[in-house]
mmCIF file of C-alpha atoms in Angstrom:
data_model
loop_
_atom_site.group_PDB
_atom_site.id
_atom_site.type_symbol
_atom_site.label_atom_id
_atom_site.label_comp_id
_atom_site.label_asym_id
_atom_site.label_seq_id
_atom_site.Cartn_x
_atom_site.Cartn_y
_atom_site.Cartn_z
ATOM 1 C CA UNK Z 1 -0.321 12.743 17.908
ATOM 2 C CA UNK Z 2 0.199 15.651 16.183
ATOM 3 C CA UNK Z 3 4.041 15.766 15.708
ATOM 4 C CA UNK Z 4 6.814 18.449 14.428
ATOM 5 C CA UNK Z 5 10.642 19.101 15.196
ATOM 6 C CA UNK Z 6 10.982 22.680 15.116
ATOM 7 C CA UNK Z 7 10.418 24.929 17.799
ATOM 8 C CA UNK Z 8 9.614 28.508 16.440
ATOM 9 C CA UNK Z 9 8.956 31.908 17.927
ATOM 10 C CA UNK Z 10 7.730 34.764 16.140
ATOM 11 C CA UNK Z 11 5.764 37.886 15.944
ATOM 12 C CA UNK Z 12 2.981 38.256 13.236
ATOM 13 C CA UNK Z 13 0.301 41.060 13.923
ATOM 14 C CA UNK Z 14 1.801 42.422 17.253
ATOM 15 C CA UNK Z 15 1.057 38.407 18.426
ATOM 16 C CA UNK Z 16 3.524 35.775 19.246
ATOM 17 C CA UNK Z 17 2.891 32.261 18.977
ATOM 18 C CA UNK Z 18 4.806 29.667 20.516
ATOM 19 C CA UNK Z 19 5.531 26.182 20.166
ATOM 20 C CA UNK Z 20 6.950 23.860 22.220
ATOM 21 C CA UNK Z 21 10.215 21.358 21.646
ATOM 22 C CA UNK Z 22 9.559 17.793 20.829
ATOM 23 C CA UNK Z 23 6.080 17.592 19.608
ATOM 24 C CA UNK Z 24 3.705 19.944 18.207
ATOM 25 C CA UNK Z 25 1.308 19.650 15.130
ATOM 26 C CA UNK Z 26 0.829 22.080 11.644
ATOM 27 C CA UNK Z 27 -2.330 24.179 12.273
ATOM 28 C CA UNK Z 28 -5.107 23.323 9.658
ATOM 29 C CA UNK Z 29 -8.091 25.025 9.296
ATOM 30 C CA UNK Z 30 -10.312 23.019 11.369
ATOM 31 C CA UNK Z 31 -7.588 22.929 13.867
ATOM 32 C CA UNK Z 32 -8.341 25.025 16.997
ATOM 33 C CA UNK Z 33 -5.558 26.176 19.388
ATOM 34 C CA UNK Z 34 -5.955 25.085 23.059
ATOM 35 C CA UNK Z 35 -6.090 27.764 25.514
ATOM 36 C CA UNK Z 36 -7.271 28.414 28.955
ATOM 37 C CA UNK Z 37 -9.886 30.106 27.072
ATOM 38 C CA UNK Z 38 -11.244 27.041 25.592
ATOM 39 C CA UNK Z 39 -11.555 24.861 28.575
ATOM 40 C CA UNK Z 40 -13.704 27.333 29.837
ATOM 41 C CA UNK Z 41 -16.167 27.221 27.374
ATOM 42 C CA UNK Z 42 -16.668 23.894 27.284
ATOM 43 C CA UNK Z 43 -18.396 24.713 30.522
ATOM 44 C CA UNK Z 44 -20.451 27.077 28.979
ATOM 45 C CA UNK Z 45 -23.300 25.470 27.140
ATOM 46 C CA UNK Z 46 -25.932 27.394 24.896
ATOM 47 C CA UNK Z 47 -29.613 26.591 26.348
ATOM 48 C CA UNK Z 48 -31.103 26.005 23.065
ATOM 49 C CA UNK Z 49 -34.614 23.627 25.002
ATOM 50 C CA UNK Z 50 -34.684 19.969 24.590
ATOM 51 C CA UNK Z 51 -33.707 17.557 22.036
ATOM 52 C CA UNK Z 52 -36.330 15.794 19.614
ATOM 53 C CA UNK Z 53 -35.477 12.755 18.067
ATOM 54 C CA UNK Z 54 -34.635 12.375 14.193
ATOM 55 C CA UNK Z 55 -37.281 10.041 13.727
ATOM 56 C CA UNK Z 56 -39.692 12.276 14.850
ATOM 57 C CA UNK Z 57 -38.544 15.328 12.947
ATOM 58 C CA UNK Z 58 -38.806 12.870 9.600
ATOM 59 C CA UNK Z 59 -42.486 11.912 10.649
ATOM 60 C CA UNK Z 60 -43.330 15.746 10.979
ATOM 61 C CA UNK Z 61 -45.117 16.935 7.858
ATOM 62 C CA UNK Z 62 -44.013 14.200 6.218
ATOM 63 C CA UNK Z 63 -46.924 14.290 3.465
ATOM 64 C CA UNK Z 64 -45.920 18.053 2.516
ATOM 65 C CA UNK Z 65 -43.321 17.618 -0.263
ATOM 66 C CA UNK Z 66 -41.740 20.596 0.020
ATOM 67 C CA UNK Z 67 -40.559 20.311 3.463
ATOM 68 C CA UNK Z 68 -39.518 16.529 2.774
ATOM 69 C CA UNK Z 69 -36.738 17.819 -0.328
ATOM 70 C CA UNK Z 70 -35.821 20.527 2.390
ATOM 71 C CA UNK Z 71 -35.268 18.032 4.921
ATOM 72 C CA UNK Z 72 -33.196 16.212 2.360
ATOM 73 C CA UNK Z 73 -30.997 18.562 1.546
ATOM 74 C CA UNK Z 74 -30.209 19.550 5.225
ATOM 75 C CA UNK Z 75 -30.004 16.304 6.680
ATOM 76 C CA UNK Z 76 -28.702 14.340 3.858
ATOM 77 C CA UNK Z 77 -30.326 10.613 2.880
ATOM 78 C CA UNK Z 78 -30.794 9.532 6.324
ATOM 79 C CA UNK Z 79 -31.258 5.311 6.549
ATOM 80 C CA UNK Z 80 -34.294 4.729 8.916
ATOM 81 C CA UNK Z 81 -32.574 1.849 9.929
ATOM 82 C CA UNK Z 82 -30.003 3.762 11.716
ATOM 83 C CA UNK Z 83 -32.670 6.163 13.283
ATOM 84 C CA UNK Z 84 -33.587 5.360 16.741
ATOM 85 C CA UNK Z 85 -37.144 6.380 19.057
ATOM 86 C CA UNK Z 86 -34.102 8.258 21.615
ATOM 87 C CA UNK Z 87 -32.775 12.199 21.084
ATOM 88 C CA UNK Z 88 -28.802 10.827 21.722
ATOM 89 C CA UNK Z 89 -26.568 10.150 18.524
ATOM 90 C CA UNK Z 90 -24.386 7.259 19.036
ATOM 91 C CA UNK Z 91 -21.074 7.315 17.802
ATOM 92 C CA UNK Z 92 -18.692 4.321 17.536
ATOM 93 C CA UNK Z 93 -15.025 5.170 16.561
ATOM 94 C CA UNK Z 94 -14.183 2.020 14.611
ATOM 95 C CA UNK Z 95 -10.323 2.233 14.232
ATOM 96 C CA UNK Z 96 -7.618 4.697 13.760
ATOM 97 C CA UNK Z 97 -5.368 4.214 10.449
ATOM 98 C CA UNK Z 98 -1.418 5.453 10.128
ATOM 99 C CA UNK Z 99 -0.502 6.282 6.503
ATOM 100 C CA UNK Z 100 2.691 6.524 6.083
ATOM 101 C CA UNK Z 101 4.879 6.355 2.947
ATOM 102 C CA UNK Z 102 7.553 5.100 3.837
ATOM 103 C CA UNK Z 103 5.468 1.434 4.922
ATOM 104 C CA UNK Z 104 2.443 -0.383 4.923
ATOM 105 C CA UNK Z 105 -0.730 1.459 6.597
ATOM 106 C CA UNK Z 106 -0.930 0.580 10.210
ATOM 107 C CA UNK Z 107 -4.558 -0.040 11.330
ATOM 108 C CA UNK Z 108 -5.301 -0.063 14.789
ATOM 109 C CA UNK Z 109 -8.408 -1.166 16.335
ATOM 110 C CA UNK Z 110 -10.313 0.671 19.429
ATOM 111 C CA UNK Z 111 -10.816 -1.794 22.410
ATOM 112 C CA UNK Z 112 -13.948 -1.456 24.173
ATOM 113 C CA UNK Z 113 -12.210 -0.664 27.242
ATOM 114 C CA UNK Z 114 -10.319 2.321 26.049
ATOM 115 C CA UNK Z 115 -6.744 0.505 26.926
ATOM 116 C CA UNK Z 116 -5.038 -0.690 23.735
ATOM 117 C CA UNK Z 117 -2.167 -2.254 25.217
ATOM 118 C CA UNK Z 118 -1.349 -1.827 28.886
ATOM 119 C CA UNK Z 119 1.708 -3.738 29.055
ATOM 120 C CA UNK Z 120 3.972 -1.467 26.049
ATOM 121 C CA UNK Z 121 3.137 1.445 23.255
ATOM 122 C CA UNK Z 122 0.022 1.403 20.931
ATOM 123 C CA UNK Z 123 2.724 2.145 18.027
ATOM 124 C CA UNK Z 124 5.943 2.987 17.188
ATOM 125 C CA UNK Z 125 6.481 5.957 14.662
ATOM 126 C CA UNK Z 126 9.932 6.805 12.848
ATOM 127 C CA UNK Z 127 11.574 9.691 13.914
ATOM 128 C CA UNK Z 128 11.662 12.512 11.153
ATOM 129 C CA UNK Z 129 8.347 10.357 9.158
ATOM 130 C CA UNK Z 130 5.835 11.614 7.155
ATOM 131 C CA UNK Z 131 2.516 10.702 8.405
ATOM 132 C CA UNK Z 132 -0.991 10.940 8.132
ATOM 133 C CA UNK Z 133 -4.251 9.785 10.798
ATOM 134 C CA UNK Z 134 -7.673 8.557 9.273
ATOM 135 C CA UNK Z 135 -10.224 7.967 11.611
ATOM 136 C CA UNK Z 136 -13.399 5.335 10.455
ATOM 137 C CA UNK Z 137 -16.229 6.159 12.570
ATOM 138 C CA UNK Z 138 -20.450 5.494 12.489
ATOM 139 C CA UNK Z 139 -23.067 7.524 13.529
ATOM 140 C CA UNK Z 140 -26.687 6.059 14.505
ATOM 141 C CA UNK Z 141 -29.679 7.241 16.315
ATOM 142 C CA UNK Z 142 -30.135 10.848 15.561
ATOM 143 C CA UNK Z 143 -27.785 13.391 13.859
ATOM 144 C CA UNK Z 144 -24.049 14.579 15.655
ATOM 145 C CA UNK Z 145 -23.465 18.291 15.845
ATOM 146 C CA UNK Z 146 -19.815 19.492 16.286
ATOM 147 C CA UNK Z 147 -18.005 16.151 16.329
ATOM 148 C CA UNK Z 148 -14.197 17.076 17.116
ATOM 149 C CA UNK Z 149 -10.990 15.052 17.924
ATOM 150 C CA UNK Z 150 -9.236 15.962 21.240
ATOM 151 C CA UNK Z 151 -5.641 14.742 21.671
ATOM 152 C CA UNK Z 152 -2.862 15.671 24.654
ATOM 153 C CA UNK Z 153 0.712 14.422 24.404
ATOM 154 C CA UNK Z 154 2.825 14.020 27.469
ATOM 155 C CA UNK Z 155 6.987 13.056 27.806
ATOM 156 C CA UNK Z 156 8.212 12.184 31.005
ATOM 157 C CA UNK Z 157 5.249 13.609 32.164
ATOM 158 C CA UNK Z 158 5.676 17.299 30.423
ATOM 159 C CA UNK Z 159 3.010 17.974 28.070
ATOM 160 C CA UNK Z 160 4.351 18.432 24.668
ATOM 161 C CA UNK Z 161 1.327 19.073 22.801
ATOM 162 C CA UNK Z 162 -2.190 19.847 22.304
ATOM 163 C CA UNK Z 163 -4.675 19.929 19.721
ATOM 164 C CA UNK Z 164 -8.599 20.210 18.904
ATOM 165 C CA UNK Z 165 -9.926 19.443 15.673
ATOM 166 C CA UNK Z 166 -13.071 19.794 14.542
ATOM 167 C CA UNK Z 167 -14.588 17.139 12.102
ATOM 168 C CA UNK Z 168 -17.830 18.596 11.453
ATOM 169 C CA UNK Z 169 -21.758 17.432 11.911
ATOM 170 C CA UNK Z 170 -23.169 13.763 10.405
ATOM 171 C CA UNK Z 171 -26.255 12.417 9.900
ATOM 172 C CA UNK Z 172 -27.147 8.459 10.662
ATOM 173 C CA UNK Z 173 -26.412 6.382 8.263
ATOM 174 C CA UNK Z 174 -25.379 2.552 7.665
ATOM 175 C CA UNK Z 175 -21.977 3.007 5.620
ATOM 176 C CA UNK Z 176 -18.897 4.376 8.002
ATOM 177 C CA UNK Z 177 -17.573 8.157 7.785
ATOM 178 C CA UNK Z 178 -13.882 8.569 6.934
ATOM 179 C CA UNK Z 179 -11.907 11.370 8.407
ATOM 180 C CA UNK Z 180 -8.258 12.288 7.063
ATOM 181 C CA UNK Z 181 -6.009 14.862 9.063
ATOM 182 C CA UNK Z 182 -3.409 16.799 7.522
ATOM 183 C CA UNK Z 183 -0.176 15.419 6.693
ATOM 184 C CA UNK Z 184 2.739 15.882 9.321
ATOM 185 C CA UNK Z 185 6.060 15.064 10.268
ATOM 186 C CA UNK Z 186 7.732 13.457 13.594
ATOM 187 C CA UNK Z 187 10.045 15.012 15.041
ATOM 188 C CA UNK Z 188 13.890 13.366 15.199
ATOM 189 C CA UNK Z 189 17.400 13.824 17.193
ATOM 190 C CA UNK Z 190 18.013 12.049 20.036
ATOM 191 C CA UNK Z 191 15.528 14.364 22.333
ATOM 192 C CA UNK Z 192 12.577 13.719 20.619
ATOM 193 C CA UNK Z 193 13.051 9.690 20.608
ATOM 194 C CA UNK Z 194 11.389 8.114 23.497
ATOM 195 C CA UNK Z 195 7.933 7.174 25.332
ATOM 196 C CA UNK Z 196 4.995 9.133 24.420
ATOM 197 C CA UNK Z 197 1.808 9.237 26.448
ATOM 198 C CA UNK Z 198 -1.223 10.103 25.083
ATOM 199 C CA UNK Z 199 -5.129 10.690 25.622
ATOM 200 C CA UNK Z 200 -7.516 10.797 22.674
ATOM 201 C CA UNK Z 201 -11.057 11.884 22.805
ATOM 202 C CA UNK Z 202 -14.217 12.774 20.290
ATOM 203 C CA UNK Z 203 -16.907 15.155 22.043
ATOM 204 C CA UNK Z 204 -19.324 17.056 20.610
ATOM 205 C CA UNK Z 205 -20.607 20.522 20.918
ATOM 206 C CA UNK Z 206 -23.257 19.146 24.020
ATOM 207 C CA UNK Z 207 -19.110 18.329 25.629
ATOM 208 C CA UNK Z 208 -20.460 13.909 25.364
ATOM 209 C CA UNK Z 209 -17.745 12.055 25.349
ATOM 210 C CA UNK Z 210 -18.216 9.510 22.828
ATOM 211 C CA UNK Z 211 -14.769 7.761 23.425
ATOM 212 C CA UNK Z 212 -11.603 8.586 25.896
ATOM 213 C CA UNK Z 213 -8.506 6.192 25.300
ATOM 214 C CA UNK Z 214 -5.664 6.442 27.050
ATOM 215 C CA UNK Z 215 -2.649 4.544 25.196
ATOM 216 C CA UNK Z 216 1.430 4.947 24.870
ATOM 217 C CA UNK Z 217 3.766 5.576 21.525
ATOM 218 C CA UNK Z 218 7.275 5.165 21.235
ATOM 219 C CA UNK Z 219 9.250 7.814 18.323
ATOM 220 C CA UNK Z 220 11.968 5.616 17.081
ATOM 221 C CA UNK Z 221 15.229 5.395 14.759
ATOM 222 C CA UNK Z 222 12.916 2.834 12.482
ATOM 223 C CA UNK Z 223 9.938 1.611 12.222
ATOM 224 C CA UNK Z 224 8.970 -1.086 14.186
#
């Protein structure tokens, strides 16, 4: 998503930035431009030897207090029960929230099969809206390193935007992590209103693809 009406062009440090008309998204800390650059190191993986699983790790020196409080305070309170005998974290993305305040939150659910609605758009935004995305998501089974939110825009097949944000590393654990983006504004005027296509994904820093959905907005004169 990641939406803003102004196209600006400056210089700043003998380096110009660029952003493109229609849709484009306020840089945030944890926000990292795409480049050519950064495609390319997602092929690029660190050989750091194989993966042991959580449960293990807690069963290692588990009688020795003073690792146990260390492990504690790196890991968090990790709930056995979400700890599995297998290396790979699982994460399920449980829905994606709209805050707006100009309505009532819209809370859309993920469909197993990636496709939220293949016969119209996902959502309809208001052109010129405040807006904010929360993302409700659990991890099991062993701790995530580097989770981060991928999203593409596309209009009339043009891509309009780009972004990769990174959410940070979780532990297992039974209750659901909540994840708020920055605040940011749609863009309005009679070019930016249309169909939107879009592909969202969360990866992590091993580049698994924990969920790819593939879904349509429409940027209207009122909510819908």
């Amino acid at each position: 998503m990641g939406l803003e009406d102004e196209k600006k062009e400056g210089e700043a440090s003998g380096e110009t930035s660029e952003k493109e008309i229609g849709l484009s998204r306020k840089n945030s800390q944890s926000s990292l431009s795409p480049t050519e650059d950064d495609e390319d190191d997602e092929d690029k993986k660190l050989e750091i030897g194989p993966m042991i699983a959580l449960k293990e790790q807690l069963e290692k020196d588990k009688d020795d207090e003073s690792l146990r409080r260390w492990k504690e305070q790196l890991l968090g309170v990790v709930d056995l029960e979400d700890v599995g005998e297998t290396p790979d974290p699982v994460v399920k993305i449980l829905d994606l929230t709209i805050r707006s305040p100009d309505r009532e939150e819209m809370v859309l659910t993920i469909p197993e099969d990636g496709l939220p609605n293949p016969k119209g758009p996902w959502f309809t935004i208001k052109e010129g809206s405040k807006y904010t995305l929360v993302f409700n998501f659990r991890v099991t089974n062993n701790i995530v390193s580097g989770l981060r939110y991928n999203n593409t825009v596309w209009k009339t097949g043009v891509k309009v935007d780009s972004a990769k944000t990174m959410l940070g590393t979780f532990s297992p654990q039974a209750e659901p992590y909540q994840h708020v983006m920055p605040e940011e504004t749609t863009p309005s005027g009679m070019f930016a209103r249309g169909s939107y296509t879009a592909r969202t994904k969360f990866v992590d820093d091993d580049n698994k693809c924990y969920l790819e959905i593939n879904y349509t907005f429409d940027i209207r004169k009122n909510w819908q």
